[in-house]
Amino acid sequence: MIRFSAALILALGLLIPFQGAQAVNPDEVLADPALETRARDISQELRCVVCQNQSIDDSDADLARDLRVLVRARLKAGDSDDEVIAYVVSRYGDFVLLRPPVKGATFILWFGPLLIVIVGAIGLFFYFRRAARDANAQKESR
Amino acid sequence: MKRLLFFVPLIVLVVLGVYFAFGLQRDPQVLPSALIDQKVPEFDLAAIEGASQGLSNADLMGQVTLVNIFGSWCVACRIEHPFLMELKANNVIPIYGIDWREPNRQAGPAWLKKFGNPYTRIGDDPRSEGAIAFGVTGAPETFIVDKRGVIRHKFAGPITREIWERQLRPVVQKLRSDS
């Protein structure tokens, strides 16, 4: 029993997300905390193009580091958040955005699941309506 | 007619299956470039050690050029290097280099000294400014830039003779014949 509890505790421990892992190096951090917060927020929206499933904020790749530095340099130069993001998108395309923008080409991506649910709901509605009608018809014919 | 309705999910599944089968053939590391038919973004890189001229976007005007991102650390660059030397030897096209993220100032020049220098001009790019200007994700990458300084083609990976003949040379020829 003790052994089981120990195993359980260990297993649950694995579920706790690792909080410590951070790619941003101390020498990259901006002195102005407000600017640094904005830089972190922007970095979390941008995909690391080398490792692809990480944001540049998470990634240890050299290119991600250089992009983080670039984001900070542009913020310091007075760019707005949107301007910084637009700058990176102009070079790497929408692909760098971890949240794809809503537009014509991404319509199915954003609304496809909703469409499937709607079609399914319509199908279910007709199915149950017919089932009820059939049940009624059976009752009456008896 | 009602019966046919039962086959709809199957048909949808097959269509999606074919679609995904093709999708999986794509190399996810090769990104569509956002810069095709755009002007080369502004950048200005210093010269590498031992050279007098750096590289900026202003240098890429007036003729059709190749811009090649390389680094001494990059194994695939070593593969394409002899072919770039051959292009240089035959005066096929000016090649401009962006020496990307060298571990130190000497590494790039030493590499070029050892294997030869096919580049007309080279910009030193320790902080990825040039690489980011071109939207580079890895090395080697090569861009064809037209006379007006507009990026017309991107190729990711080492250039071989076959790729040159099939993919790149036709683009260069077409751009040269355009006004």
Coordinates of C-alpha atoms in Angstrom, one line a residue:
Chain A
M1 CA 0.0 0.0 0.0
I2 CA 2.8 2.4 0.9
R3 CA 4.5 1.5 -2.3
F4 CA 1.4 2.2 -4.2
S5 CA 0.9 5.6 -2.6
A6 CA 4.5 6.5 -3.3
A7 CA 4.1 5.6 -7.0
L8 CA 0.9 7.6 -7.1
I9 CA 2.6 10.7 -5.6
L10 CA 5.4 10.3 -8.1
A11 CA 3.0 10.0 -11.0
L12 CA 1.0 13.1 -9.8
G13 CA 4.3 15.0 -9.5
L14 CA 4.9 14.4 -13.2
L15 CA 1.7 16.2 -14.0
I16 CA 2.9 19.4 -12.4
P17 CA 4.1 21.6 -15.2
F18 CA 7.7 22.7 -15.2
Q19 CA 7.6 26.3 -14.3
G20 CA 11.3 26.9 -14.2
A21 CA 12.1 26.3 -17.9
Q22 CA 12.8 29.7 -19.4
A23 CA 14.8 30.6 -22.5
V24 CA 15.1 34.3 -21.9
N25 CA 18.6 35.0 -20.8
P26 CA 19.3 37.6 -18.1
D27 CA 21.4 39.7 -20.4
E28 CA 18.4 40.1 -22.8
V29 CA 16.0 41.5 -20.2
L30 CA 15.2 45.2 -20.6
A31 CA 15.7 47.5 -17.7
D32 CA 12.2 49.0 -18.1
P33 CA 9.8 46.4 -16.6
A34 CA 6.8 47.7 -18.6
L35 CA 8.7 47.3 -21.9
E36 CA 10.0 43.9 -20.8
T37 CA 6.4 42.7 -20.1
R38 CA 5.4 43.8 -23.5
A39 CA 8.4 42.1 -25.0
R40 CA 7.5 38.9 -23.2
D41 CA 3.9 39.1 -24.4
I42 CA 4.9 39.6 -28.0
S43 CA 7.5 36.8 -27.8
Q44 CA 4.9 34.4 -26.7
E45 CA 2.9 35.1 -29.8
L46 CA 5.7 34.5 -32.2
R47 CA 6.7 31.1 -33.4
C48 CA 10.3 30.0 -33.4
V49 CA 10.9 29.2 -37.1
V50 CA 13.6 26.7 -36.3
C51 CA 11.8 24.6 -33.7
Q52 CA 8.3 25.5 -34.9
N53 CA 6.2 24.3 -32.1
Q54 CA 7.7 26.6 -29.5
S55 CA 7.4 30.4 -29.2
I56 CA 10.6 32.4 -29.4
D57 CA 10.0 33.1 -25.7
D58 CA 10.4 29.4 -25.0
S59 CA 13.0 28.5 -27.5
D60 CA 16.7 28.1 -26.9
A61 CA 17.5 28.3 -30.6
D62 CA 20.0 30.9 -31.6
L63 CA 17.7 32.4 -34.2
A64 CA 14.9 32.7 -31.5
R65 CA 17.3 34.5 -29.3
D66 CA 18.2 37.0 -32.0
L67 CA 14.5 37.5 -32.7
R68 CA 13.9 38.2 -29.0
V69 CA 16.7 40.7 -29.0
L70 CA 15.2 42.3 -32.2
V71 CA 11.7 42.5 -30.6
R72 CA 13.2 44.3 -27.6
A73 CA 15.3 46.6 -29.8
R74 CA 12.3 47.7 -31.8
L75 CA 10.2 48.3 -28.7
K76 CA 13.0 50.4 -27.3
A77 CA 13.0 52.4 -30.6
G78 CA 9.4 53.2 -29.9
D79 CA 7.4 50.7 -32.0
S80 CA 4.0 49.7 -30.9
D81 CA 3.3 46.0 -30.2
D82 CA 1.4 45.7 -33.5
E83 CA 4.3 47.3 -35.4
V84 CA 6.8 44.9 -34.0
I85 CA 4.6 41.9 -34.9
A86 CA 4.0 43.3 -38.4
Y87 CA 7.7 43.7 -38.9
V88 CA 8.4 40.0 -38.1
V89 CA 5.3 38.9 -40.2
S90 CA 6.6 40.9 -43.2
R91 CA 9.7 38.7 -43.2
Y92 CA 8.4 35.3 -42.2
G93 CA 4.7 35.5 -43.1
D94 CA 1.7 34.6 -41.1
F95 CA 3.4 31.3 -40.2
V96 CA 5.3 33.0 -37.4
L97 CA 2.1 33.8 -35.6
L98 CA 1.2 31.1 -33.2
R99 CA -2.4 32.3 -33.4
P100 CA -3.3 32.4 -37.1
P101 CA -5.2 35.6 -38.1
V102 CA -8.9 35.2 -39.1
K103 CA -9.0 35.8 -42.8
G104 CA -10.2 34.2 -46.0
A105 CA -7.5 31.5 -46.2
T106 CA -7.9 30.5 -42.6
F107 CA -11.7 30.5 -42.5
I108 CA -12.0 26.7 -42.5
L109 CA -9.4 26.5 -39.8
W110 CA -11.3 28.8 -37.5
F111 CA -14.9 27.9 -38.3
G112 CA -14.6 24.4 -39.7
P113 CA -15.2 22.7 -36.3
L114 CA -18.2 25.0 -35.7
L115 CA -19.6 24.0 -39.1
I116 CA -19.2 20.3 -38.4
V117 CA -21.1 20.7 -35.1
I118 CA -23.9 22.6 -36.8
V119 CA -24.2 20.0 -39.6
G120 CA -24.1 17.2 -36.9
A121 CA -26.8 19.0 -34.8
I122 CA -29.1 19.3 -37.9
G123 CA -28.6 15.7 -38.7
L124 CA -29.4 14.7 -35.1
F125 CA -32.5 16.9 -35.1
F126 CA -33.9 15.2 -38.2
Y127 CA -32.9 11.8 -37.0
F128 CA -34.7 12.1 -33.6
R129 CA -37.7 13.8 -35.2
R130 CA -38.2 10.9 -37.5
A131 CA -37.6 8.4 -34.7
A132 CA -40.4 10.1 -32.7
R133 CA -42.7 10.2 -35.6
D134 CA -42.1 6.5 -36.3
A135 CA -42.8 5.7 -32.7
N136 CA -46.0 7.7 -32.8
A137 CA -47.1 6.0 -36.0
Q138 CA -46.5 2.6 -34.4
K139 CA -48.6 3.5 -31.4
E140 CA -51.5 4.7 -33.5
S141 CA -51.4 1.7 -35.8
R142 CA -51.7 -0.6 -32.7
Chain B
M1 CA -31.2 8.4 -52.5
K2 CA -31.5 8.2 -48.7
R3 CA -29.1 5.2 -48.8
L4 CA -26.5 7.4 -50.5
L5 CA -26.5 9.7 -47.5
F6 CA -24.9 7.0 -45.5
F7 CA -21.8 7.1 -47.7
V8 CA -21.3 10.8 -47.1
P9 CA -19.0 10.3 -44.0
L10 CA -17.0 7.7 -45.9
I11 CA -16.5 10.1 -48.9
V12 CA -15.5 12.9 -46.5
L13 CA -13.0 10.6 -44.9
V14 CA -11.5 9.6 -48.2
V15 CA -11.2 13.2 -49.4
L16 CA -9.5 14.2 -46.1
G17 CA -7.3 11.2 -46.3
V18 CA -6.0 12.1 -49.7
Y19 CA -5.6 15.7 -48.6
F20 CA -3.6 14.8 -45.6
A21 CA -1.5 12.2 -47.5
F22 CA -0.3 15.0 -49.7
G23 CA 0.1 17.3 -46.8
L24 CA 2.5 14.9 -45.1
Q25 CA 4.8 14.9 -48.1
R26 CA 5.5 18.5 -47.5
D27 CA 8.7 19.3 -45.6
P28 CA 7.5 21.4 -42.7
Q29 CA 11.0 23.1 -42.4
V30 CA 10.5 24.6 -45.9
L31 CA 8.4 27.7 -45.4
P32 CA 6.8 29.7 -48.1
S33 CA 8.7 32.9 -48.2
A34 CA 6.7 36.1 -47.4
L35 CA 9.3 38.1 -49.3
I36 CA 8.9 36.8 -52.9
D37 CA 8.3 39.8 -55.1
Q38 CA 9.1 42.2 -52.3
K39 CA 12.1 44.6 -52.2
V40 CA 15.0 43.4 -50.2
P41 CA 14.4 44.8 -46.7
E42 CA 16.9 47.3 -45.5
F43 CA 20.0 45.9 -43.8
D44 CA 23.6 47.0 -43.5
L45 CA 26.2 44.5 -42.4
A46 CA 29.9 45.1 -41.6
A47 CA 32.7 43.4 -43.5
I48 CA 34.1 40.2 -42.2
E49 CA 37.6 40.2 -40.8
G50 CA 40.2 40.8 -43.5
A51 CA 37.7 42.3 -46.0
S52 CA 37.1 45.9 -46.6
Q53 CA 33.5 45.9 -47.9
G54 CA 30.4 44.8 -46.0
L55 CA 27.0 44.2 -47.5
S56 CA 23.8 46.2 -47.5
N57 CA 20.6 46.1 -49.5
A58 CA 21.8 49.0 -51.6
D59 CA 24.5 46.7 -53.1
L60 CA 21.9 44.4 -54.6
M61 CA 20.8 46.7 -57.3
G62 CA 21.5 47.0 -61.0
Q63 CA 22.0 43.3 -61.8
V64 CA 20.5 39.9 -61.2
T65 CA 22.3 38.4 -58.2
L66 CA 22.4 35.5 -55.8
V67 CA 22.3 36.1 -52.1
N68 CA 23.6 33.1 -50.2
I69 CA 23.3 32.7 -46.4
F70 CA 26.1 30.5 -45.1
G71 CA 28.3 29.9 -42.1
S72 CA 31.4 27.9 -41.3
W73 CA 29.4 25.9 -38.8
C74 CA 26.9 24.8 -41.5
V75 CA 27.5 21.3 -42.8
A76 CA 25.2 21.6 -45.8
C77 CA 27.0 24.9 -46.9
R78 CA 30.1 22.8 -47.2
I79 CA 28.2 20.6 -49.7
E80 CA 27.1 23.3 -52.0
H81 CA 30.4 25.3 -51.7
P82 CA 32.2 23.6 -54.6
F83 CA 29.3 24.4 -56.9
L84 CA 29.3 28.0 -55.8
M85 CA 33.0 28.1 -56.6
E86 CA 32.3 26.8 -60.0
L87 CA 29.7 29.5 -60.7
K88 CA 32.3 32.0 -59.6
A89 CA 35.0 30.5 -61.8
N90 CA 32.8 30.6 -64.9
N91 CA 31.5 34.1 -64.1
V92 CA 28.0 32.9 -64.2
I93 CA 26.4 35.3 -61.7
P94 CA 27.6 37.5 -58.8
I95 CA 27.1 35.8 -55.5
Y96 CA 26.7 37.9 -52.4
G97 CA 27.2 36.2 -49.1
I98 CA 25.8 36.7 -45.6
D99 CA 28.1 35.1 -43.1
W100 CA 25.6 34.0 -40.5
R101 CA 26.3 33.6 -36.8
E102 CA 29.9 32.7 -36.7
P103 CA 31.1 31.5 -33.3
N104 CA 33.9 34.1 -33.5
R105 CA 35.4 36.7 -35.9
Q106 CA 38.0 34.3 -37.3
A107 CA 35.8 31.3 -38.1
G108 CA 34.2 32.7 -41.3
P109 CA 37.4 34.1 -42.9
A110 CA 39.3 30.9 -42.0
W111 CA 36.6 28.7 -43.7
L112 CA 36.7 30.8 -46.9
K113 CA 40.5 30.7 -46.9
K114 CA 40.5 27.0 -46.7
F115 CA 37.8 26.2 -49.2
G116 CA 37.8 29.3 -51.5
N117 CA 35.7 32.4 -51.6
P118 CA 33.0 32.5 -54.2
Y119 CA 31.5 35.8 -53.0
T120 CA 31.6 39.2 -54.6
R121 CA 30.9 40.8 -51.2
I122 CA 30.2 39.4 -47.8
G123 CA 28.3 40.8 -44.8
D124 CA 29.1 39.6 -41.3
D125 CA 25.9 38.7 -39.5
P126 CA 26.6 37.8 -35.9
R127 CA 23.2 38.9 -34.7
S128 CA 21.0 37.6 -37.5
E129 CA 20.1 41.0 -38.8
G130 CA 20.7 40.1 -42.4
A131 CA 19.2 36.6 -41.9
I132 CA 16.0 38.1 -40.4
A133 CA 15.8 40.7 -43.1
F134 CA 15.6 37.8 -45.6
G135 CA 13.3 35.7 -43.4
V136 CA 15.9 33.0 -43.2
T137 CA 15.1 29.9 -41.1
G138 CA 18.3 27.9 -41.7
A139 CA 21.5 27.7 -43.7
P140 CA 22.2 27.5 -46.5
E141 CA 19.4 29.5 -48.1
T142 CA 19.8 31.3 -51.4
F143 CA 17.8 34.1 -52.9
I144 CA 17.6 35.4 -56.5
V145 CA 17.4 39.2 -56.5
D146 CA 16.5 41.0 -59.7
K147 CA 18.0 44.2 -61.1
R148 CA 15.6 46.4 -59.1
G149 CA 16.5 44.8 -55.8
V150 CA 13.4 42.7 -55.6
I151 CA 13.5 39.1 -54.2
R152 CA 12.3 36.8 -56.9
H153 CA 13.1 33.3 -55.7
K154 CA 14.1 31.5 -52.6
F155 CA 15.8 28.1 -52.3
A156 CA 16.4 26.4 -48.9
G157 CA 19.1 23.8 -48.8
P158 CA 22.4 23.1 -50.6
I159 CA 22.4 24.1 -54.3
T160 CA 23.4 21.2 -56.5
R161 CA 24.1 21.2 -60.3
E162 CA 20.7 19.7 -60.8
I163 CA 18.9 22.3 -58.7
W164 CA 20.7 25.0 -60.4
E165 CA 19.9 23.8 -63.9
R166 CA 16.3 23.0 -63.1
Q167 CA 15.1 25.6 -60.6
L168 CA 17.5 28.5 -60.4
R169 CA 19.1 29.1 -63.8
P170 CA 15.7 29.4 -65.6
V171 CA 14.6 32.1 -63.1
V172 CA 17.9 34.0 -63.6
Q173 CA 17.7 33.8 -67.3
K174 CA 14.1 35.1 -67.3
L175 CA 15.0 38.0 -65.0
R176 CA 18.0 38.9 -67.2
S177 CA 15.8 39.0 -70.3
D178 CA 13.2 41.2 -68.6
S179 CA 13.9 44.8 -69.5

